[in-house]
PDB file of C-alpha atoms in Angstrom:
ATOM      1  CA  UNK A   1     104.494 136.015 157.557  1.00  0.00           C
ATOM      2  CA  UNK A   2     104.148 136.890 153.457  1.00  0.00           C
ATOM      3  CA  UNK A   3     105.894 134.162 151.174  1.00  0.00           C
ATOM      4  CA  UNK A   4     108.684 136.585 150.649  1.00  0.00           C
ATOM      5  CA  UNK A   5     109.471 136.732 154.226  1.00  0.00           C
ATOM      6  CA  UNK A   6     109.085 133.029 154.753  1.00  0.00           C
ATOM      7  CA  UNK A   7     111.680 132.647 151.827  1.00  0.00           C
ATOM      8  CA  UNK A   8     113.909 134.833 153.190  1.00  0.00           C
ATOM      9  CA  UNK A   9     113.822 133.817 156.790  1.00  0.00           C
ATOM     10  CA  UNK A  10     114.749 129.885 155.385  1.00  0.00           C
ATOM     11  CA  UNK A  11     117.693 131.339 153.229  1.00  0.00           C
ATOM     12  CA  UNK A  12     118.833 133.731 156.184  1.00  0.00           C
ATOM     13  CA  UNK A  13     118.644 130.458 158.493  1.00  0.00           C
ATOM     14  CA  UNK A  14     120.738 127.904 156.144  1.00  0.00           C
ATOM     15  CA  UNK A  15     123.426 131.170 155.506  1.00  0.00           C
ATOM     16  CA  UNK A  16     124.283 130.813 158.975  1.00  0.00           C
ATOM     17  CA  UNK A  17     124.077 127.218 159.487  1.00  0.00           C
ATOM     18  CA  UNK A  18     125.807 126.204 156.315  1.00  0.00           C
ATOM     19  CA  UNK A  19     129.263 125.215 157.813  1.00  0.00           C
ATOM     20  CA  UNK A  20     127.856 123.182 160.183  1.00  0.00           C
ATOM     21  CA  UNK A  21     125.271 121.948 158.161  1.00  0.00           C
ATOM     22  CA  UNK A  22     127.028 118.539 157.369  1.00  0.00           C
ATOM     23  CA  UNK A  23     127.733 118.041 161.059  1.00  0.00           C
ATOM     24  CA  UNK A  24     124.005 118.643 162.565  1.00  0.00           C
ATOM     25  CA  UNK A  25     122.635 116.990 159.355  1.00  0.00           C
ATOM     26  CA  UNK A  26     124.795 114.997 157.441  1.00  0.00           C
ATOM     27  CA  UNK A  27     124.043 111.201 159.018  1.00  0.00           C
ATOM     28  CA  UNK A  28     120.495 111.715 158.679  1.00  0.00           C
ATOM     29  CA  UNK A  29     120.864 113.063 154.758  1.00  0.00           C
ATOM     30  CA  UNK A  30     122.893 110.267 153.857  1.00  0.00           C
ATOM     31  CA  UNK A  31     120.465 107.656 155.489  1.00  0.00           C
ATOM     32  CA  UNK A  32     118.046 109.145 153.003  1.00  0.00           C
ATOM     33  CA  UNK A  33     120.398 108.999 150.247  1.00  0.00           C
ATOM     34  CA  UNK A  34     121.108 105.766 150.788  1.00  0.00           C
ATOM     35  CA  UNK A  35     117.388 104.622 150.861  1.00  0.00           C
ATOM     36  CA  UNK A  36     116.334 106.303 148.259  1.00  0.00           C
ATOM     37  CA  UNK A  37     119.283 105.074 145.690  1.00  0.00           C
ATOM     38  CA  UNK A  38     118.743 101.314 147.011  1.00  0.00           C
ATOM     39  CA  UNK A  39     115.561 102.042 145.218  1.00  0.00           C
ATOM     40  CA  UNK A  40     116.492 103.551 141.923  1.00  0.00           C
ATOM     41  CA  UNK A  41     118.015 102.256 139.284  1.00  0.00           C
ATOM     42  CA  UNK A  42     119.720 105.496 137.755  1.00  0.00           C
ATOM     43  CA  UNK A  43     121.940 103.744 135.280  1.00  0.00           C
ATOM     44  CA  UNK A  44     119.029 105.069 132.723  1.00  0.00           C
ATOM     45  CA  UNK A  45     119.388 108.927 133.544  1.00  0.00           C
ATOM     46  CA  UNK A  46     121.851 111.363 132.581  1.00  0.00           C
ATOM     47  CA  UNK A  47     121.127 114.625 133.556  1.00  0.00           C
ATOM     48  CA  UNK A  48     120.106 115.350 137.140  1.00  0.00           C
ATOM     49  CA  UNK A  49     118.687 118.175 138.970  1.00  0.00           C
ATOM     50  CA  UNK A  50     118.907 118.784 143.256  1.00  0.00           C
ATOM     51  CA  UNK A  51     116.539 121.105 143.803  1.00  0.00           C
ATOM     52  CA  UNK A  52     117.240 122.312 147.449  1.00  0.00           C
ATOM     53  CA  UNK A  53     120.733 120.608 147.002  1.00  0.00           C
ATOM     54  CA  UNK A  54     122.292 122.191 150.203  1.00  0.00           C
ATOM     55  CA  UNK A  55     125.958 121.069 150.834  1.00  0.00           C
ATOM     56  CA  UNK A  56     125.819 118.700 148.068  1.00  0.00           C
ATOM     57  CA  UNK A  57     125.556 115.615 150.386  1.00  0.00           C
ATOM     58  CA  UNK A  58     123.617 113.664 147.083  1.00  0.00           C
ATOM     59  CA  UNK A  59     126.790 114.898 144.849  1.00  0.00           C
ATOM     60  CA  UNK A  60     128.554 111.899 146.296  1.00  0.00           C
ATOM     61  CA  UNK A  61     126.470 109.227 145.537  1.00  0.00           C
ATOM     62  CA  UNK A  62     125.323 110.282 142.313  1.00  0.00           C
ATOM     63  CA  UNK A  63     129.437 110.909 141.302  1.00  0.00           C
ATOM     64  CA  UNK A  64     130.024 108.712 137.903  1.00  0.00           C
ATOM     65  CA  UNK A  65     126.899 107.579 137.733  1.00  0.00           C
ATOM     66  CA  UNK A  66     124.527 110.478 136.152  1.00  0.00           C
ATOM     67  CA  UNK A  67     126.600 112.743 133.772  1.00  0.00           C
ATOM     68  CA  UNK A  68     125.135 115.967 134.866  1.00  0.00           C
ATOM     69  CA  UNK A  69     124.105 117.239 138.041  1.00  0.00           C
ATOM     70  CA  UNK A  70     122.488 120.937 138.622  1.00  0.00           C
ATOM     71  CA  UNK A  71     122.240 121.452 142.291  1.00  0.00           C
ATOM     72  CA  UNK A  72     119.964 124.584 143.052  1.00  0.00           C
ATOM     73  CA  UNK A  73     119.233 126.209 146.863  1.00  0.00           C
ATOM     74  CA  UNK A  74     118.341 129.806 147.641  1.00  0.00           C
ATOM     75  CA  UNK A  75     121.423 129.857 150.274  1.00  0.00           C
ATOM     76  CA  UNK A  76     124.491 131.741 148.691  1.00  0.00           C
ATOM     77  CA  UNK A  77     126.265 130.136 151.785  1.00  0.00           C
ATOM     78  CA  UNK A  78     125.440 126.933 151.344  1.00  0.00           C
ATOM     79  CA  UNK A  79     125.690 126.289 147.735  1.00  0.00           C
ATOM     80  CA  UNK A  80     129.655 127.862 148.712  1.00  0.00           C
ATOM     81  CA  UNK A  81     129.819 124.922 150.786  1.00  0.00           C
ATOM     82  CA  UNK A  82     128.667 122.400 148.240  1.00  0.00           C
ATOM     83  CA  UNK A  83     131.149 123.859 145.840  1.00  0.00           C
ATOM     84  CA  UNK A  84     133.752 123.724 148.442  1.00  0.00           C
ATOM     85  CA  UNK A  85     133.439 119.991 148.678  1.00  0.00           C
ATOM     86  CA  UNK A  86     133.078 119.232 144.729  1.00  0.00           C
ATOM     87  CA  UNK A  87     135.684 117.287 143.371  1.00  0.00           C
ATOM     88  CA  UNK A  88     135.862 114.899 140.402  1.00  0.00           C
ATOM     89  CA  UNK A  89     133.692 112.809 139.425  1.00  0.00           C
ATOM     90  CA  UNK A  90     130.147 113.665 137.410  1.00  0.00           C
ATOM     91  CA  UNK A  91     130.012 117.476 136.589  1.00  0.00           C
ATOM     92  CA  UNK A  92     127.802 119.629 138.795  1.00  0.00           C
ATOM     93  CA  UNK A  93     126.378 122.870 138.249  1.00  0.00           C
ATOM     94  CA  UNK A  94     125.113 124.683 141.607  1.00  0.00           C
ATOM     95  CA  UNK A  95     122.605 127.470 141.050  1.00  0.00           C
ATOM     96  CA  UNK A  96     120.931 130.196 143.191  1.00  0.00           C
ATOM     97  CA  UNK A  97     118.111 130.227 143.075  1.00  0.00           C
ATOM     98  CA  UNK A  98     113.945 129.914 144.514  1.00  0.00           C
ATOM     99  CA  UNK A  99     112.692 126.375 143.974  1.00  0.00           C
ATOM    100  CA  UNK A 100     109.350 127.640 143.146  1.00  0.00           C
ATOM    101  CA  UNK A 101     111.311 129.871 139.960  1.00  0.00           C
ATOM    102  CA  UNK A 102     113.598 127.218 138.681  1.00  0.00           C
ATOM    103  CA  UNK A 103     115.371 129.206 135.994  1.00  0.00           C
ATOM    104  CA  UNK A 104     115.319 126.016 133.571  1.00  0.00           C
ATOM    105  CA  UNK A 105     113.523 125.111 130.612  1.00  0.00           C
ATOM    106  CA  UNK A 106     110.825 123.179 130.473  1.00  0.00           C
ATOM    107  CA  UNK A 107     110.656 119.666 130.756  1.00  0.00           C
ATOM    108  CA  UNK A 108     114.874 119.023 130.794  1.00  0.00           C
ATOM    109  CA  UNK A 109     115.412 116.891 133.402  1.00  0.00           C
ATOM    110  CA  UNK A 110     115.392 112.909 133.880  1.00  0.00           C
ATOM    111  CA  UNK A 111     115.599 112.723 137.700  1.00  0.00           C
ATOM    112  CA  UNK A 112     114.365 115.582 140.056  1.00  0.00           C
ATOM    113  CA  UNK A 113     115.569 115.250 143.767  1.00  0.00           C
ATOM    114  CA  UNK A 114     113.866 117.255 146.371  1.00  0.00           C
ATOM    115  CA  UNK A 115     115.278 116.473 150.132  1.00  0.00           C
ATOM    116  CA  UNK A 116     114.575 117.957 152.849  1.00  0.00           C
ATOM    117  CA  UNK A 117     112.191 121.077 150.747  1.00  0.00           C
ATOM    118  CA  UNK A 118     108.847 120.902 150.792  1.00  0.00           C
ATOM    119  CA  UNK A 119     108.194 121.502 154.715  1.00  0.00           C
ATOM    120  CA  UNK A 120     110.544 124.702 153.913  1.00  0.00           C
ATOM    121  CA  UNK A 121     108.363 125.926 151.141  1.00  0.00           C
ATOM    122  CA  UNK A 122     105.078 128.349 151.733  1.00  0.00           C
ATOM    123  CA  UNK A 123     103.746 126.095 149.366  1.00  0.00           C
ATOM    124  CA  UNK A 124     104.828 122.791 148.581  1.00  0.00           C
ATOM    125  CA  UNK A 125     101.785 122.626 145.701  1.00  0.00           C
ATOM    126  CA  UNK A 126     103.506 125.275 143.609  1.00  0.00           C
ATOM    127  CA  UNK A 127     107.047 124.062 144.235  1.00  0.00           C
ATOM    128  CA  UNK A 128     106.133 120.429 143.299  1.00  0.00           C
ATOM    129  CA  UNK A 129     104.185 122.071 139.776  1.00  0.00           C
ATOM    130  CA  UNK A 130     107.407 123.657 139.221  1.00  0.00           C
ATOM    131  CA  UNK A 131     109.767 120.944 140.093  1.00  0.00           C
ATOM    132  CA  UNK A 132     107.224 118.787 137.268  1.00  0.00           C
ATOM    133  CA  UNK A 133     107.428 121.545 134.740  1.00  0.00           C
ATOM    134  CA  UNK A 134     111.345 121.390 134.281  1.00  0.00           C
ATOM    135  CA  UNK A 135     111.457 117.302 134.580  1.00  0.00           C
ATOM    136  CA  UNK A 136     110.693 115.318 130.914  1.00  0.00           C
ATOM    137  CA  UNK A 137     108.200 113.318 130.062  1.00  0.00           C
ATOM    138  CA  UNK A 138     109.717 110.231 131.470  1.00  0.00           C
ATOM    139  CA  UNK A 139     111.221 111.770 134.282  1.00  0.00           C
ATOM    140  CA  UNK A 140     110.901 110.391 137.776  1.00  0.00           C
ATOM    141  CA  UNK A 141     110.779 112.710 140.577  1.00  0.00           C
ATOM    142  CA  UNK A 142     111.691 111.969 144.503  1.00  0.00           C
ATOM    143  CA  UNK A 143     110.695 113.848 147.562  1.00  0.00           C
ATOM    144  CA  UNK A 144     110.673 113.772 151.004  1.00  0.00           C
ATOM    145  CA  UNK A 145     108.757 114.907 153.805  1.00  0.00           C
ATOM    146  CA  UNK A 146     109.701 115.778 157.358  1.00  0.00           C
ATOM    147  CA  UNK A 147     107.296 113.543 159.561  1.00  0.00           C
ATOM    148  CA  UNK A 148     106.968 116.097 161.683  1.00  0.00           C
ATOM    149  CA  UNK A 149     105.766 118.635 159.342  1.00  0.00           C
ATOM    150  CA  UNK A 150     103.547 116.439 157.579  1.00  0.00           C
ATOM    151  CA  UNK A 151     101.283 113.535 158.660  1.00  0.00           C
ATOM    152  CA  UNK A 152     101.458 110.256 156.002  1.00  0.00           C
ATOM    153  CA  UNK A 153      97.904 111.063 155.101  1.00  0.00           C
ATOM    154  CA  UNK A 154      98.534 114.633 154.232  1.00  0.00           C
ATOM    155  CA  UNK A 155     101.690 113.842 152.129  1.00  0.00           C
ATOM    156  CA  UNK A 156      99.936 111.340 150.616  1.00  0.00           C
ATOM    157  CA  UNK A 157      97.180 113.587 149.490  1.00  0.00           C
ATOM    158  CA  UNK A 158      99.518 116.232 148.440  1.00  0.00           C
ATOM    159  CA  UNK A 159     101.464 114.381 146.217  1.00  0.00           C
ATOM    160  CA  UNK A 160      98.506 111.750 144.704  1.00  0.00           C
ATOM    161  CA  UNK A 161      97.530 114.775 141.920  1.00  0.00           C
ATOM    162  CA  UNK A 162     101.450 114.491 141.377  1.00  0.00           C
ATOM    163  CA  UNK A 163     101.664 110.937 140.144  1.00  0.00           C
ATOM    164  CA  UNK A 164     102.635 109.476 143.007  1.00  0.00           C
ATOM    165  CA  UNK A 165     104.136 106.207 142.366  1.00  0.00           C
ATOM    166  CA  UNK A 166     105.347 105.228 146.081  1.00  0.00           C
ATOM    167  CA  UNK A 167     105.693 106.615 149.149  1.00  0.00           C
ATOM    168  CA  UNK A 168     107.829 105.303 152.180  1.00  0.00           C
ATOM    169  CA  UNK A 169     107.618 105.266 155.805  1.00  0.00           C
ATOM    170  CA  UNK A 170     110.523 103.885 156.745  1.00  0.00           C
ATOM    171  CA  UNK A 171     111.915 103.307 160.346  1.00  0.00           C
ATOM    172  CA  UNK A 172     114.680 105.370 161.127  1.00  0.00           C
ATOM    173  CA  UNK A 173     113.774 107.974 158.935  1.00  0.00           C
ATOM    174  CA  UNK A 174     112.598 111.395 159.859  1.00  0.00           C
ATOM    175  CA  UNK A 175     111.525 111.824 156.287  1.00  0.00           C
ATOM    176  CA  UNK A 176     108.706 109.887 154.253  1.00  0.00           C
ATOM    177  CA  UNK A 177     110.565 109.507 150.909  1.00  0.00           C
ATOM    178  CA  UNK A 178     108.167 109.249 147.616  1.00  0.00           C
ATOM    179  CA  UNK A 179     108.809 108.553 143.841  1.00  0.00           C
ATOM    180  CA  UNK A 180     106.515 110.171 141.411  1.00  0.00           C
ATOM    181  CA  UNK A 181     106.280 109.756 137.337  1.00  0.00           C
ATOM    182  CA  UNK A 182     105.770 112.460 134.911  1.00  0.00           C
ATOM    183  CA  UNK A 183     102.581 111.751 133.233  1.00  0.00           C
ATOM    184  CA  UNK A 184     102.675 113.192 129.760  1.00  0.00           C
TER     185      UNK A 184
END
């Protein structure tokens, strides 16, 4: 399968799931959410991007504390279902669009978020260079990795040329969940 078709075949399969998305998904996504903001301090960021944002599950927690928010996914059908649910709060900007084209400037953003991606992507190397081209110089990046895509070593290694600061491997996660500094 080319990357095109790859790409396609992962939008064509969150179109169809992305009613029920929250439903199959949503305890699990906020278990990561909730890890990963025990261990982040965000009071010092302001402008946010979700790259692979989905329904918008990190919306809510991130609501008054960041003052911008640009959610991007390549499912039309799912970013409808993220802007269903928007409401108050922080803005939000949803975008459609391929994680490995962000249609952003470079180096804009404080915090990058990337759940639930990179075992989706043809190539996780190229989407992480991207996500690190749009983020500032003192940006901090966070990822996860489906265990089951990915053993510790091998998302270790992928992300160690990525300024990895620390990766988890928490129990009752399906994910690993890592933080990673730009390096200017």
């Amino acid at each position: 399968m080319s990357v095109w078709e790859r790409k396609l075949d992962v939008m064509k399969r969150y179109d169809a799931t992305a009613r029920i998305y929250d439903l199959q998904y949503g305890q699990e996504q906020r278990m990561k959410m909730e890890f990963i903001l025990k261990n982040l301090d965000l009071s010092q960021y302001a402008l946010v991007l979700d790259v692979g944002c989905g329904t918008g599950l990190l919306f809510e927690y991130l609501r008054g504390k960041v003052k911008l928010i640009v959610g991007v996914d390549i499912s039309k059908n799912i970013l409808l279902e993220a802007k269903r649910k928007l409401q108050g709060g922080c803005e939000v900007v949803l975008v459609q669009a391929d994680a490995d084209y962000l249609p952003f400037p470079d180096g804009i953003f404080d915090v990058v978020f990337a759940v639930t991606l990179l075992q989706n992507m043809p190539s996780p190397t190229a989407t992480l260079r991207e996500m690190f081209r749009v983020a500032n110089s003192q940006a901090i990046i966070l990822v996860t990795g489906l265990k089951k895509s990915f053993k510790l070593e091998e998302f270790r290694r992928l992300l160690e040329s990525f300024s990895l600061k620390k990766i988890f491997d928490a129990k009752g996660l399906k994910d690993y969940i890592a933080f990673l500094h730009v390096k200017t």
